[in-house]
Short mmCIF file of C-alpha atoms and ligand atoms in Angstrom, two decimals:
data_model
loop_
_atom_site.label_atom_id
_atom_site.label_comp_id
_atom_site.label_asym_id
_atom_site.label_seq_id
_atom_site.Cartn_x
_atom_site.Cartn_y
_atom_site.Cartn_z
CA UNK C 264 103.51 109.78 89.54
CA UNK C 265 105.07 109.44 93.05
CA UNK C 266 103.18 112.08 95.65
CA UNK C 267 106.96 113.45 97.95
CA UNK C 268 106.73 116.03 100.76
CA UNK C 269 103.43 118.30 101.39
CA UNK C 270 104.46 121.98 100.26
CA UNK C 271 101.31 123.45 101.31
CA UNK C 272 98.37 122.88 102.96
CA UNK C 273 95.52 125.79 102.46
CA UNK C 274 91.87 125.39 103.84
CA UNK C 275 90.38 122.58 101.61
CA UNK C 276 93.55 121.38 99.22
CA UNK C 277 97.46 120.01 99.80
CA UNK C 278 99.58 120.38 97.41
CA UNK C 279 103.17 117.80 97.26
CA UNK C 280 105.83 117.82 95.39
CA UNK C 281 106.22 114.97 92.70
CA UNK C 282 109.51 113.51 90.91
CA UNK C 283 108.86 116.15 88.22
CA UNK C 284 109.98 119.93 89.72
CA UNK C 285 107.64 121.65 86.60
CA UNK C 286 104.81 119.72 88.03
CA UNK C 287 102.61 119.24 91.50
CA UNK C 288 99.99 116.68 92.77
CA UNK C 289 96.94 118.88 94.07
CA UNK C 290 94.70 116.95 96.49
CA UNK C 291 91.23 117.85 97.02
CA UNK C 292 90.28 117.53 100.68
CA UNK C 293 86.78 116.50 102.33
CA UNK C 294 87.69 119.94 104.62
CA UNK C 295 85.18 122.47 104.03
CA UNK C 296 85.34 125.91 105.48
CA UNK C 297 83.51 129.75 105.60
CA UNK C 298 83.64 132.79 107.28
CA UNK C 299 87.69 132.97 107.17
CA UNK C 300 87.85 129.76 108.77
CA UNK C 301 85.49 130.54 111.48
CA UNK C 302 83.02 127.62 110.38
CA UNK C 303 85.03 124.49 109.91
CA UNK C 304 84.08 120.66 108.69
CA UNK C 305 84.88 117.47 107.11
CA UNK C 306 82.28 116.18 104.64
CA UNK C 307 82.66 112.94 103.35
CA UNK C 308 83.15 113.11 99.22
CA UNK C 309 83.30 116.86 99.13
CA UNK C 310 86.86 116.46 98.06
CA UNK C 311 86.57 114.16 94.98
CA UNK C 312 83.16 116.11 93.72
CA UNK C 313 85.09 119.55 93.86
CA UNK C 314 88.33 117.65 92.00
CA UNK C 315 85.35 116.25 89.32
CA UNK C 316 84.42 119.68 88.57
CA UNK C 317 87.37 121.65 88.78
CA UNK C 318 88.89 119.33 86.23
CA UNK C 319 85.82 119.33 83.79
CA UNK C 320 85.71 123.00 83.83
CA UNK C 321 89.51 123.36 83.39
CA UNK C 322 89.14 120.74 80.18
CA UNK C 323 86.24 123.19 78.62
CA UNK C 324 88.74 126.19 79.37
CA UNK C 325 91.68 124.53 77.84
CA UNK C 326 89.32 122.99 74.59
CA UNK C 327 88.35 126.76 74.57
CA UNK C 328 92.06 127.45 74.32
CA UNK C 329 92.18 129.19 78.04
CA UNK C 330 95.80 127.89 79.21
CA UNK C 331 95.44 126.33 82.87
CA UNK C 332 97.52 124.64 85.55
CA UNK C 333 95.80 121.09 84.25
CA UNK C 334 98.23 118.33 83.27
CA UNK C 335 96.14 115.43 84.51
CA UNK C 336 93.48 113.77 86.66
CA UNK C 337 94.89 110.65 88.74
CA UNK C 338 92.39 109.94 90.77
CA UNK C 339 89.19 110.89 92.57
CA UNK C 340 90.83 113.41 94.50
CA UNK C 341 93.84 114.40 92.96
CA UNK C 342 95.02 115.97 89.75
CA UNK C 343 98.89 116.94 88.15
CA UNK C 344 98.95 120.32 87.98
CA UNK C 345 101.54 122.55 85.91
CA UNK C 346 104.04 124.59 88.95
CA UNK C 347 103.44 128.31 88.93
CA UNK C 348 104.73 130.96 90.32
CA UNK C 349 101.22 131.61 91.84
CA UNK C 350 100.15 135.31 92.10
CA UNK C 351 98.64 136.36 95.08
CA UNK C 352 95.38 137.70 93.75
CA UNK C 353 91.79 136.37 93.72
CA UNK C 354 90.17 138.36 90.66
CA UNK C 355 86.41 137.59 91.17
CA UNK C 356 83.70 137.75 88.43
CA UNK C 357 80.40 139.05 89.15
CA UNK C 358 77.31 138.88 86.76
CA UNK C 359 74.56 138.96 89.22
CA UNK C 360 74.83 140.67 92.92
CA UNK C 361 75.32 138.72 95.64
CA UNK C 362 77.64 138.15 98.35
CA UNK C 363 80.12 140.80 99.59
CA UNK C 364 78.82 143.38 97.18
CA UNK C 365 75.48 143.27 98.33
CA UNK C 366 76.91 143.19 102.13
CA UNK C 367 79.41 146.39 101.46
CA UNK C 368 77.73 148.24 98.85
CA UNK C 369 73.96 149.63 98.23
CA UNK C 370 73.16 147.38 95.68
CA UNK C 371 70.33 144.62 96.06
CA UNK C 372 70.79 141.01 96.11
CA UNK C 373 70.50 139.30 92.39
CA UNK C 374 70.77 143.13 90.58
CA UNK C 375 72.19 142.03 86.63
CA UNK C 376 75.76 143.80 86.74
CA UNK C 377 76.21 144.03 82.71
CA UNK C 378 79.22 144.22 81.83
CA UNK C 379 80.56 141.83 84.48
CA UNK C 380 82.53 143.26 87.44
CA UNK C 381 85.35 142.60 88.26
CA UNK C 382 86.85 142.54 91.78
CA UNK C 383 90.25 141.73 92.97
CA UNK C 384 90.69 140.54 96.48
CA UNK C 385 94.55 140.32 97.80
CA UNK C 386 94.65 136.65 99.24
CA UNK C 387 96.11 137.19 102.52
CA UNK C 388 94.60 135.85 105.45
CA UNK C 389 96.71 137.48 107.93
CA UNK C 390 94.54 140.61 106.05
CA UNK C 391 91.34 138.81 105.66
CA UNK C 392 91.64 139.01 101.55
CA UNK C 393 90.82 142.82 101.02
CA UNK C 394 89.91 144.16 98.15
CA UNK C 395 92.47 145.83 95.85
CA UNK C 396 92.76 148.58 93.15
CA UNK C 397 94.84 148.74 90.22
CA UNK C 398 97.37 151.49 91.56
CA UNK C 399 97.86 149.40 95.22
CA UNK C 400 97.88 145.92 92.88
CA UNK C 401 101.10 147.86 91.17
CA UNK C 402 102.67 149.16 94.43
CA UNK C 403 102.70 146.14 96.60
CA UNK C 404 103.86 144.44 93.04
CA UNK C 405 101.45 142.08 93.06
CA UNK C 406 101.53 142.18 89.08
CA UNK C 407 102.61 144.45 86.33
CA UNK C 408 100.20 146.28 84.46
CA UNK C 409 100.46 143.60 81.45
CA UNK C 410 99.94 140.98 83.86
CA UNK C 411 97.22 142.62 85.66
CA UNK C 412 95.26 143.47 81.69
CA UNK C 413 96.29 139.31 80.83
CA UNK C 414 94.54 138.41 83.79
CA UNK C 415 91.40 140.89 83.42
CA UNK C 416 90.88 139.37 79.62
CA UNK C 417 91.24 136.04 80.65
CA UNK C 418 88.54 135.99 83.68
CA UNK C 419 86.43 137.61 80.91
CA UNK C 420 87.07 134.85 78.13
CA UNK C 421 86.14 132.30 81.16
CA UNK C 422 83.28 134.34 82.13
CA UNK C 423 82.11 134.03 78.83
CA UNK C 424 83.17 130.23 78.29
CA UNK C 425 81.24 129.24 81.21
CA UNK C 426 78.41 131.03 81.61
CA UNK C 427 77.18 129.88 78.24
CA UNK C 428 78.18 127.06 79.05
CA UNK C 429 76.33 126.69 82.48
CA UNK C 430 73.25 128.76 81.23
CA UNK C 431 72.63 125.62 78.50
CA UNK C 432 72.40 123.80 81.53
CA UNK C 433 69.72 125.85 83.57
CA UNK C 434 71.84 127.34 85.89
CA UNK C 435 73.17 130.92 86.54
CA UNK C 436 76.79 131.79 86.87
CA UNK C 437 76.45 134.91 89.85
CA UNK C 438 79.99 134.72 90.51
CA UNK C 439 82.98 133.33 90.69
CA UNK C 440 86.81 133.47 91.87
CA UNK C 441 89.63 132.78 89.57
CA UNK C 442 93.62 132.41 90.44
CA UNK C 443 96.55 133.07 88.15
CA UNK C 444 99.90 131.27 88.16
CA UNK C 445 102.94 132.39 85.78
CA UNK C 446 105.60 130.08 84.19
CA UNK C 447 108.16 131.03 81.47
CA UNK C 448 106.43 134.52 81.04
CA UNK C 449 102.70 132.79 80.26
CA UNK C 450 99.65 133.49 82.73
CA UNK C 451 97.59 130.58 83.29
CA UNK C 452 94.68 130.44 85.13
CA UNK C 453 95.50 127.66 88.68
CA UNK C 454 94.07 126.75 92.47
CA UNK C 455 90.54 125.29 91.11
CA UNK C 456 86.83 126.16 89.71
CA UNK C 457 84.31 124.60 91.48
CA UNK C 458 81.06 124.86 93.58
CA UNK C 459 83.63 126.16 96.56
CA UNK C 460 84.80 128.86 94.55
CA UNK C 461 81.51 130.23 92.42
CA UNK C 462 77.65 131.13 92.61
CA UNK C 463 75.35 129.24 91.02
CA UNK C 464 71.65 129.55 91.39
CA UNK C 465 69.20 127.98 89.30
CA UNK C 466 67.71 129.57 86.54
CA UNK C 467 63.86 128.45 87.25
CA UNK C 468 64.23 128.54 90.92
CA UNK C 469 66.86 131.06 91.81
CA UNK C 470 68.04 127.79 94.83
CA UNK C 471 71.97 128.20 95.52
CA UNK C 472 73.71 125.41 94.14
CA UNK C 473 76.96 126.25 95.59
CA UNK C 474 78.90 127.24 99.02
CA UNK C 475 76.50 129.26 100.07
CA UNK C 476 74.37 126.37 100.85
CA UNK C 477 76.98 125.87 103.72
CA UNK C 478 77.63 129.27 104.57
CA UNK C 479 74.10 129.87 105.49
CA UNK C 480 73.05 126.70 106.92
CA UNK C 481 70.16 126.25 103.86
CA UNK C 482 70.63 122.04 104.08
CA UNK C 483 72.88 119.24 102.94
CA UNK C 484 75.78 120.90 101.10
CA UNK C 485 76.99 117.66 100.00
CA UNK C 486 73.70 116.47 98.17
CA UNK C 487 73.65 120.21 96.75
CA UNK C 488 76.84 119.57 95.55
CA UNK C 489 76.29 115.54 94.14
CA UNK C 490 73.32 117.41 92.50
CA UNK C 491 74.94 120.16 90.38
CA UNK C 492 78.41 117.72 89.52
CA UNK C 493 75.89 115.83 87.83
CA UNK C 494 73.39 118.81 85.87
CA UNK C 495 77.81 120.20 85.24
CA UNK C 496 79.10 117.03 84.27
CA UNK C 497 76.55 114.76 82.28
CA UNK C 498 76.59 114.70 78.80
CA UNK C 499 73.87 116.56 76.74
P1 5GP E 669 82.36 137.30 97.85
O1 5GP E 669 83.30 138.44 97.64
O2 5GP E 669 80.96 137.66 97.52
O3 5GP E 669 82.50 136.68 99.21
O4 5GP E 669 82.81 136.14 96.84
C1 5GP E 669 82.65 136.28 95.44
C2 5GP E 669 82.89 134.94 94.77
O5 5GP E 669 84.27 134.58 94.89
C3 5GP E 669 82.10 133.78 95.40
O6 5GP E 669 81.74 132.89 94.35
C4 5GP E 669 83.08 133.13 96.33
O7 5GP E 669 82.82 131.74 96.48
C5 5GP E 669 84.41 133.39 95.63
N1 5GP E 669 85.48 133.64 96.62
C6 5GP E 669 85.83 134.81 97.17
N2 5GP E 669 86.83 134.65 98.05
C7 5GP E 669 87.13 133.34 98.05
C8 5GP E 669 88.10 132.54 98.76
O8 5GP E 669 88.90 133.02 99.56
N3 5GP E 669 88.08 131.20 98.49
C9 5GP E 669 87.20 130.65 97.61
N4 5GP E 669 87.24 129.31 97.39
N5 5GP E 669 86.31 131.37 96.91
C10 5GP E 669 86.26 132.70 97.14
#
């Protein structure tokens, strides 16, 4: 599969063009950033462990029968991804408090939230991703309401998929941040699932094994990262 021109270039992926216009090459980058941007660096391997993951977890969504963007890995960094009309929402799972809801709301840090909560950020820097509600998701038509319900199910169904599936493993699922793409009138979920884009903490220890080990400075995000591919990835 030839890689053409870059379409886009966000804050830690590229995506190009290929000779088929129903697919795209997605590159994972070593660029790792927080804080909208405000903390910036390039860590070697960071890009190819985030492109491991992302593709595992999209396999166990699609064996689960979870339609993604996943057509194929091609290499360490890269993957052939399905071309969506990509909706501009980032509908974020929460099991366990942390993060902005514990910075904006009076609840404490690592509070169960049962059922799940769900949270839908508009992705707009230019905005600095605020949250949304149903009624403004509708009037900026950002989604329909049977788009918007679609979406809410399947961030459940993967809620459900991989917290189980994580939990076997020792490790908490906190939260995490899904995107949605549409093609030919199907939702499927796109962008990536990996330690960029979710909380993990350990189960015995409660230790971040995720972005937040960056955000805050806690020690070598890569290692952290190395560490939990392999407790994701190896076989059982
Ligand atoms: P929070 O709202 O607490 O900052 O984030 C909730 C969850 O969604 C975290 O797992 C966080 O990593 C993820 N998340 C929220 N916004 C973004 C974003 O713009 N990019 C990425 N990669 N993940 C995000």
């Amino acid at each position: 599969m030839k890689q053409l021109d870059l379409l886009y270039s966000g804050k830690a992926k590229s995506v190009y063009r290929t000779e088929n216009p129903g697919e795209l090459l997605i590159k994972f980058r070593d660029d790792i950033t927080a804080f909208d941007g405000q903390k910036k660096d390039t860590l070697a391997e960071k890009g190819s462990l985030n492109a491991g993951v992302s593709t595992f977890f999209f396999g166990i969504l699609e064996k689960n029968g979870i339609k993604t963007h996943l057509v194929r890995k091609i290499d360490d960094t890269s993957l052939i991804a399905r071309n969506l009309n990509m909706i501009p929402l980032e509908v974020i799972v929460r099991n366990i408090a942390a993060g902005s809801l514990v910075k904006n709301y009076p609840v404490e840090k690592g509070t169960p939230l049962n059922p799940p909560v769900i949270v839908i950020d508009f992705k707009d820097d230019t905005h600095h991703d605020p949250m949304l509600n149903d009624d403004l998701i509708f009037a900026l038509k950002l989604a329909t309401p049977d788009e918007l319900r679609e979406m809410k199910r399947i961030a459940l169904r993967v809620n459900d998929v991989l917290q189980e599936y994580l939990g076997r493993r020792g490790i908490d699922l906190v939260d995490f941040k899904l995107e949605f793409g549409k093609k030919d009138g199907v939702i499927y979920v796109g962008d990536e699932i990996s330690m960029d884009s979710m909380r993990l903490w350990d189960k015995k220890t409660g230790e971040s094994l995720d972005k937040d080990v960056y955000r805050t400075g806690q020690g070598d995000v890569i290692t952290c990262y190395h560490r939990v591919a392999i407790r994701i990835i190896a076989e059982e």
